[in-house]
């Protein structure tokens, strides 16, 4: 017997102790059952029953416990069931064959069961991986922005490898990458290699890159498509151990192959290019809007400001005709300012959509702001505000809602005769906060009511009498919708007044204020 | 004090706006200094003794925020920023950088003068700000911690008093929502804007004649709140 055998056996026994014990217990149980059955029914060939514990041990715990169980079975059947009974001697060759059978059955089923189990495990693992990949491709397919694409890939890699993953995007400023490298604590030589690859100066290292030898080593891989590098990924391996790292790299490469296929399918390269173009167009538009806004408003400010001085100057205030002139200058300039705001808003809505800044908002504040901002223009009408003391808060963008409400009020003033009544009211009704503006003006025909929120729609009935751009309500509707609300209009018909209603869902107010939070 | 005319430094690159501001401010007993760009503005602010700076944000040579920060690094002089509409986030940022108030272009002179007086009242050279602030029928005595409405003492909760106190310290000028949340509830509640909405509403019920049409606790939509109508009769500038 070689010297190393006991040691190996001991290790094997230690790791397999529990399954082996289970197997032996099964054999013991089978022996007792068969002894009892043999006594009761006087059976021959009871020994064949030992196939059962051997099979169970083989399928459940693997080959080693199965073989040990088989040996135990051989011993037990020789001792209890084959003559001479209560002795390990076996006389008949037929019975020796039976015993050999046990061992063969044990080995064969054990092997089968083990490989079956391995297949099953591998299948399950694969299923998990595919699920993760599928989840990733689903998230990628919803293509968000460029940086989100990278975030999805990075997150997927770090969950599938279980390691820290750093991803440098192509086309990002060098200083930001450096900052990222510092934040992720990437060793200098690793980040240098990553930068080199991004800039097209370096090759992807085949092996590991050792940063700080005490702190694990790094694998570098590129994320590329159609020969253009989309990003460089650095993955930090926990404490390098030869085989472990090799295995890890294999898995990362597999993940990458899968990811590359997914990326190919959803065409990330194009998406990223488009995103870049889009953001350039956005920048151009913002710059344009910014400059229009500045170029047009500065002269307007130089008209409205001095007009306000004239209006207050004693010499003008004493002469009603001069005062009226000065007021006309101011009001018309303010109207022009509103028109410019409309154009800017319209271009904002159609080019990039509205990005609301949702916040808990008191509708009373919004109504007051909309009213106060155009107090001067409202002097021609009798205006009433009706609102309860305890309106629920809404979650909306206060600025957008105020601008929308302002448009609606402007329209009410524009399309109703001087000295008529306009009522702005706010209340809670059926779980919604309702703000409505009711006038006694031109009213709406069915067609007008349906089309009034279309861009550039002007009613043929009123187009010649009242000027306008056809943008106001379209903007109002977009702003209200962006804030999660609805805009509707009703009218009993032409010349019978209009009621424009905006409404917002109301959250459960009791959730807003935990007891004692406001005051103690 | 009444013969001292406070001097205002106007930093704006548009000649027409500077002329309008000079006329309007001089008619309202201010001395006016002008600077047509950021560099000149900073120079004037350092060399001259100014009581107030009116700063346009869109200057050709420098970012308004940068000028604001540079002035704030050595001076507490009140600064009012001229901004354009629909940039509430920018207004909030500038207020947090140390601007005392903002005014949205285009604006009328009366509005500007009111903001200027409110800002300047707290910073008149060498004069400690008055501990008693009047806002319409409301009187806030910061030293006695007493609030009266039409002469009658008003019972307020701790948080209501704290809120009113912070607004009173900036009477007439806007205070950002973030600042109020931090001062009244502390750093951990900066995202709970609804606390503020509800507390303001409670306070309005106590001090406003018509709580839904507030004249004293005025909302600056998307930015914060303002304690309006500080009694200007007591301002030394008048």
Coordinates of N, CA, C and O in Angstrom, one line a residue, chain A residues 293-294 297-298 300-302 304-306 308-309 312-314 334 337-338 341 345 348 359-369 371-375 385 387-393 398-399 402-403 509 511-514 516-520, chain B residues 13-14 16-17 19-21 23-25 27-28 56 58 84-89 104-110 157-160 177 184-185 191-202 204-205 210-215 219 221-223 225:
Chain A
X293 N -33.1 85.0 -27.1 CA -33.7 85.5 -25.9 C -33.0 86.8 -25.4 O -33.6 87.8 -25.0
X294 N -31.6 86.8 -25.5 CA -30.9 87.9 -25.0 C -31.0 89.1 -26.0 O -31.3 90.2 -25.6
X297 N -34.6 90.5 -25.9 CA -35.1 91.0 -24.6 C -34.4 92.2 -24.1 O -35.0 93.0 -23.3
X298 N -33.1 92.3 -24.4 CA -32.4 93.5 -23.9 C -33.0 94.8 -24.4 O -33.3 95.6 -23.6
X300 N -36.1 95.1 -25.3 CA -37.4 95.2 -24.7 C -37.3 95.7 -23.3 O -38.1 96.5 -22.8
X301 N -36.2 95.3 -22.6 CA -36.0 95.8 -21.2 C -35.7 97.2 -21.2 O -36.1 98.0 -20.3
X302 N -35.0 97.7 -22.3 CA -34.7 99.1 -22.4 C -36.0 99.9 -22.8 O -35.9 101.2 -22.8
X304 N -39.3 98.8 -21.7 CA -40.3 98.7 -20.6 C -39.8 99.4 -19.4 O -40.5 100.1 -18.7
X305 N -38.5 99.4 -19.1 CA -37.9 100.1 -18.0 C -38.2 101.6 -18.0 O -38.8 102.1 -17.1
X306 N -37.7 102.2 -19.1 CA -37.9 103.7 -19.2 C -39.4 104.0 -19.2 O -39.8 105.0 -18.6
X308 N -41.6 102.6 -17.6 CA -42.1 102.5 -16.2 C -41.7 103.8 -15.4 O -42.4 104.3 -14.5
X309 N -40.5 104.4 -15.8 CA -40.1 105.6 -15.2 C -41.0 106.8 -15.6 O -41.5 107.6 -14.8
X312 N -44.3 106.9 -13.9 CA -44.3 107.4 -12.5 C -43.8 108.9 -12.4 O -43.9 109.5 -11.3
X313 N -43.3 109.4 -13.5 CA -42.8 110.8 -13.4 C -44.0 111.7 -13.2 O -45.0 111.6 -13.9
X314 N -43.9 112.7 -12.3 CA -45.0 113.6 -12.0 C -45.5 114.3 -13.3 O -46.7 114.4 -13.5
X334 N -44.7 94.7 -23.3 CA -44.9 93.5 -22.4 C -45.5 92.4 -23.3 O -45.2 91.2 -23.1
X337 N -43.0 90.9 -25.4 CA -42.2 90.0 -24.6 C -42.8 88.7 -24.4 O -42.2 87.6 -24.5
X338 N -44.2 88.7 -24.2 CA -44.9 87.4 -24.0 C -44.9 86.6 -25.3 O -44.7 85.4 -25.3
X341 N -41.6 84.9 -25.6 CA -41.6 83.8 -24.7 C -42.3 82.6 -25.3 O -41.8 81.5 -25.3
X345 N -40.8 79.0 -26.1 CA -41.4 77.8 -25.5 C -41.8 76.8 -26.6 O -41.5 75.6 -26.4
X348 N -38.8 75.0 -27.8 CA -38.4 74.1 -26.8 C -39.2 72.8 -26.8 O -38.7 71.7 -26.7
X359 N -42.3 69.3 -8.3 CA -42.1 69.7 -6.9 C -43.5 69.8 -6.2 O -44.5 70.0 -6.9
X360 N -43.5 69.7 -4.9 CA -44.8 69.8 -4.2 C -45.2 71.3 -4.3 O -44.4 72.2 -4.0
X361 N -46.4 71.5 -4.9 CA -46.8 72.9 -5.3 C -48.1 73.2 -4.7 O -49.0 72.4 -4.7
X362 N -48.2 74.4 -4.2 CA -49.5 75.0 -3.7 C -50.2 75.6 -4.9 O -49.7 76.6 -5.4
X363 N -51.3 75.1 -5.3 CA -52.0 75.7 -6.5 C -52.3 77.2 -6.3 O -52.3 77.9 -7.3
X364 N -52.6 77.6 -5.1 CA -52.9 79.0 -4.8 C -51.7 79.9 -5.2 O -51.9 80.9 -5.8
X365 N -50.5 79.4 -5.0 CA -49.3 80.2 -5.3 C -49.3 80.3 -6.8 O -48.9 81.4 -7.4
X366 N -49.6 79.3 -7.6 CA -49.5 79.3 -9.0 C -50.5 80.3 -9.6 O -50.2 81.1 -10.4
X367 N -51.7 80.2 -9.0 CA -52.8 81.0 -9.5 C -52.5 82.5 -9.2 O -52.6 83.4 -10.1
X368 N -52.0 82.8 -8.0 CA -51.6 84.2 -7.7 C -50.5 84.7 -8.6 O -50.6 85.8 -9.0
X369 N -49.5 83.8 -8.9 CA -48.4 84.3 -9.7 C -48.9 84.6 -11.1 O -48.6 85.6 -11.7
X371 N -51.9 85.4 -12.0 CA -52.7 86.6 -12.0 C -51.9 87.9 -11.8 O -52.0 88.8 -12.5
X372 N -50.9 87.8 -10.8 CA -50.2 89.0 -10.6 C -49.3 89.5 -11.7 O -49.1 90.7 -12.0
X373 N -48.8 88.5 -12.5 CA -47.9 88.8 -13.6 C -48.6 89.6 -14.7 O -48.0 90.3 -15.4
X374 N -49.9 89.4 -14.8 CA -50.6 90.1 -15.8 C -51.8 91.0 -15.3 O -52.8 91.3 -15.9
X375 N -51.5 91.5 -14.1 CA -52.5 92.4 -13.4 C -52.9 93.6 -14.3 O -54.1 93.9 -14.5
X385 N -61.3 85.6 -8.3 CA -60.5 84.4 -8.0 C -61.3 83.7 -6.9 O -61.6 84.3 -5.8
X387 N -61.1 80.4 -4.5 CA -60.4 79.2 -4.2 C -60.5 78.9 -2.7 O -60.6 79.8 -1.9
X388 N -60.6 77.6 -2.3 CA -60.8 77.2 -1.0 C -59.5 77.5 -0.2 O -58.4 77.7 -0.7
X389 N -59.6 77.5 1.2 CA -58.5 77.7 2.0 C -57.6 76.5 2.1 O -56.4 76.6 2.5
X390 N -58.0 75.3 1.7 CA -57.3 74.1 2.0 C -57.2 73.3 0.8 O -57.4 72.1 0.8
X391 N -56.7 73.8 -0.3 CA -56.5 73.1 -1.5 C -55.3 72.0 -1.3 O -54.4 72.4 -0.6
X392 N -55.5 70.8 -1.8 CA -54.4 69.8 -1.6 C -53.2 70.2 -2.4 O -53.3 70.9 -3.5
X393 N -52.0 69.8 -2.0 CA -50.8 70.1 -2.8 C -50.8 69.2 -4.0 O -51.3 68.1 -4.0
X398 N -44.2 74.0 -10.9 CA -45.0 75.3 -10.7 C -44.8 76.3 -11.8 O -45.7 77.0 -12.2
X399 N -43.6 76.4 -12.4 CA -43.3 77.4 -13.4 C -44.1 77.1 -14.7 O -44.8 77.9 -15.3
X402 N -47.8 77.6 -14.1 CA -48.1 79.1 -14.1 C -48.1 79.6 -15.5 O -49.0 80.4 -15.8
X403 N -47.2 79.2 -16.3 CA -47.2 79.7 -17.7 C -48.4 79.3 -18.5 O -49.0 80.0 -19.2
X509 N -52.9 63.2 0.9 CA -52.2 64.3 1.7 C -51.7 63.9 3.0 O -50.7 64.4 3.5
X511 N -50.0 61.3 3.6 CA -48.7 60.8 3.5 C -47.6 61.9 3.5 O -46.5 61.6 3.7
X512 N -48.1 63.1 3.1 CA -47.1 64.2 2.9 C -46.5 64.6 4.2 O -45.4 65.0 4.3
X513 N -47.3 64.6 5.3 CA -46.9 65.3 6.5 C -47.0 64.3 7.6 O -48.0 64.1 8.2
X514 N -45.9 63.6 7.9 CA -45.9 62.7 9.1 C -46.2 63.6 10.3 O -45.8 64.7 10.4
X516 N -46.3 65.6 13.4 CA -45.3 66.3 14.1 C -44.2 66.8 13.3 O -43.3 67.4 13.8
X517 N -44.2 66.5 12.0 CA -43.0 67.0 11.2 C -43.0 68.5 11.0 O -41.9 69.1 11.0
X518 N -44.2 69.1 10.9 CA -44.2 70.5 10.6 C -43.9 71.3 11.9 O -43.3 72.3 11.8
X519 N -44.3 70.8 13.0 CA -44.3 71.5 14.2 C -44.1 70.7 15.4 O -44.4 69.5 15.4
X520 N -43.4 71.2 16.3 CA -43.3 70.4 17.6 C -43.5 71.3 18.7 O -43.4 72.5 18.6
Chain B
X13 N -23.5 95.5 -19.6 CA -22.8 95.8 -20.8 C -23.7 96.6 -21.8 O -23.2 97.2 -22.7
X14 N -25.0 96.7 -21.5 CA -25.9 97.4 -22.4 C -26.0 98.9 -22.0 O -26.5 99.2 -20.9
X16 N -28.1 101.2 -23.0 CA -29.4 101.6 -22.8 C -29.9 101.2 -21.4 O -30.6 102.0 -20.8
X17 N -29.6 100.0 -21.0 CA -30.1 99.6 -19.7 C -29.4 100.4 -18.6 O -30.0 100.9 -17.6
X19 N -28.4 103.5 -18.8 CA -29.0 104.8 -18.8 C -30.3 104.8 -18.1 O -30.6 105.7 -17.3
X20 N -31.1 103.8 -18.4 CA -32.4 103.6 -17.7 C -32.2 103.5 -16.2 O -32.9 104.1 -15.4
X21 N -31.3 102.6 -15.8 CA -31.1 102.4 -14.4 C -30.6 103.7 -13.7 O -31.0 104.0 -12.6
X23 N -31.1 106.8 -14.6 CA -32.2 107.8 -14.4 C -33.1 107.4 -13.3 O -33.4 108.1 -12.4
X24 N -33.5 106.1 -13.3 CA -34.5 105.6 -12.3 C -33.9 105.7 -10.9 O -34.6 106.1 -10.0
X25 N -32.7 105.3 -10.8 CA -32.1 105.3 -9.5 C -31.8 106.7 -8.9 O -32.1 107.0 -7.8
X27 N -33.4 109.3 -9.7 CA -34.7 109.9 -9.4 C -35.2 109.5 -8.0 O -36.0 110.1 -7.3
X28 N -34.6 108.3 -7.6 CA -35.0 107.8 -6.3 C -33.9 107.9 -5.2 O -33.8 107.1 -4.3
X56 N -25.7 92.5 -14.0 CA -26.3 91.7 -15.1 C -25.5 90.4 -15.3 O -24.3 90.4 -15.2
X58 N -25.4 88.4 -18.0 CA -24.9 88.1 -19.3 C -23.9 89.2 -19.6 O -24.2 90.2 -20.3
X84 N -32.9 86.5 -16.7 CA -34.0 86.4 -17.6 C -35.0 85.3 -17.1 O -34.6 84.5 -16.2
X85 N -36.2 85.4 -17.6 CA -37.2 84.5 -17.1 C -36.9 83.0 -17.4 O -36.1 82.7 -18.2
X86 N -37.6 82.2 -16.8 CA -37.6 80.7 -17.0 C -36.2 80.1 -16.8 O -35.8 79.2 -17.4
X87 N -35.5 80.7 -15.9 CA -34.2 80.1 -15.5 C -34.2 80.1 -13.9 O -33.2 80.5 -13.3
X88 N -35.2 79.5 -13.4 CA -35.3 79.5 -11.9 C -34.2 78.8 -11.3 O -33.7 79.2 -10.2
X89 N -33.7 77.7 -11.9 CA -32.6 76.9 -11.3 C -31.4 77.8 -11.1 O -30.7 77.8 -10.1
X104 N -36.2 89.9 -12.6 CA -36.3 89.3 -14.0 C -36.5 90.4 -15.0 O -37.4 91.2 -14.9
X105 N -35.7 90.4 -16.0 CA -35.8 91.3 -17.2 C -37.0 90.9 -18.0 O -37.1 89.7 -18.3
X106 N -37.8 91.7 -18.6 CA -37.8 93.2 -18.3 C -38.6 93.5 -17.0 O -39.4 92.7 -16.6
X107 N -38.2 94.6 -16.4 CA -38.8 95.0 -15.2 C -39.1 96.5 -15.1 O -38.5 97.3 -15.8
X108 N -40.0 96.9 -14.2 CA -40.3 98.3 -14.0 C -39.5 98.8 -12.9 O -39.0 98.1 -12.1
X109 N -39.3 100.1 -12.9 CA -38.4 100.8 -12.0 C -38.9 100.6 -10.5 O -38.1 100.4 -9.6
X110 N -40.2 100.6 -10.3 CA -40.7 100.6 -8.9 C -40.3 99.3 -8.2 O -39.9 99.3 -7.1
X157 N -46.0 78.7 16.8 CA -45.3 77.5 17.2 C -43.8 77.8 16.9 O -43.4 78.8 16.3
X158 N -42.9 76.9 17.4 CA -41.5 77.1 17.3 C -41.1 77.3 15.9 O -40.3 78.2 15.5
X159 N -41.6 76.4 15.0 CA -41.2 76.4 13.6 C -41.7 77.5 12.9 O -41.1 78.1 12.0
X160 N -43.0 77.9 13.2 CA -43.6 79.1 12.6 C -42.7 80.3 12.9 O -42.5 81.2 12.0
X177 N -36.0 78.4 -1.0 CA -36.7 77.3 -0.3 C -35.7 76.4 0.4 O -35.9 76.0 1.5
X184 N -35.1 75.8 9.1 CA -36.2 75.5 10.0 C -36.2 74.0 10.4 O -36.4 73.6 11.5
X185 N -35.8 73.1 9.4 CA -35.9 71.7 9.7 C -34.5 71.0 9.8 O -34.4 69.9 10.2
X191 N -35.1 67.9 1.1 CA -36.0 67.5 0.0 C -37.4 67.5 0.3 O -38.3 67.2 -0.5
X192 N -37.7 67.9 1.5 CA -39.1 67.9 2.0 C -39.8 69.2 1.8 O -40.3 69.8 2.7
X193 N -39.9 69.7 0.5 CA -40.4 71.0 0.2 C -41.9 71.1 0.7 O -42.3 72.2 1.0
X194 N -42.6 70.0 0.8 CA -44.0 70.0 1.2 C -44.1 70.4 2.6 O -45.1 71.0 3.0
X195 N -43.1 70.1 3.5 CA -43.2 70.6 4.9 C -43.4 72.2 4.8 O -44.2 72.8 5.6
X196 N -42.5 72.8 4.0 CA -42.4 74.2 3.9 C -43.8 74.8 3.4 O -44.3 75.7 3.9
X197 N -44.3 74.1 2.3 CA -45.6 74.6 1.8 C -46.7 74.6 2.9 O -47.4 75.5 3.0
X198 N -46.7 73.5 3.6 CA -47.8 73.4 4.6 C -47.6 74.4 5.8 O -48.5 75.0 6.3
X199 N -46.3 74.5 6.2 CA -46.0 75.5 7.3 C -46.3 76.9 6.9 O -46.9 77.7 7.6
X200 N -46.0 77.3 5.6 CA -46.3 78.6 5.1 C -47.8 78.8 5.1 O -48.3 79.9 5.5
X201 N -48.5 77.8 4.7 CA -50.0 77.9 4.7 C -50.5 78.2 6.0 O -51.4 79.0 6.2
X202 N -50.0 77.4 7.0 CA -50.5 77.6 8.4 C -50.2 79.1 8.9 O -51.0 79.7 9.5
X204 N -49.8 81.7 7.0 CA -50.6 82.6 6.2 C -52.0 82.7 6.9 O -52.6 83.8 6.9
X205 N -52.5 81.6 7.4 CA -53.8 81.6 8.0 C -53.7 82.5 9.3 O -54.7 83.1 9.6
X210 N -56.5 87.7 3.7 CA -57.0 86.6 2.8 C -55.9 85.6 2.6 O -55.0 85.9 1.8
X211 N -55.9 84.5 3.3 CA -54.7 83.6 3.2 C -54.5 83.1 1.8 O -53.3 82.8 1.5
X212 N -55.5 83.0 1.0 CA -55.2 82.5 -0.4 C -54.7 83.6 -1.3 O -54.3 83.4 -2.4
X213 N -54.8 84.9 -0.9 CA -54.2 86.0 -1.7 C -53.2 86.7 -0.8 O -53.4 87.8 -0.3
X214 N -52.1 86.0 -0.5 CA -51.1 86.6 0.5 C -50.5 87.9 0.1 O -50.1 88.0 -1.1
X215 N -50.4 88.8 1.0 CA -49.8 90.1 0.7 C -48.5 90.2 1.6 O -47.7 91.1 1.3
X219 N -45.0 84.2 -2.3 CA -44.3 83.1 -3.0 C -43.5 83.6 -4.2 O -44.1 84.4 -5.0
X221 N -42.4 81.9 -7.2 CA -42.6 80.5 -7.8 C -41.2 79.9 -8.2 O -40.5 80.5 -8.9
X222 N -41.0 78.7 -7.7 CA -39.8 77.9 -8.2 C -38.5 78.4 -7.5 O -37.5 77.8 -7.7
X223 N -38.6 79.4 -6.7 CA -37.4 80.0 -6.0 C -37.5 79.9 -4.5 O -36.7 79.3 -3.8
X225 N -39.5 82.2 -0.9 CA -40.5 83.1 -0.4 C -39.8 84.5 0.0 O -38.6 84.6 0.1

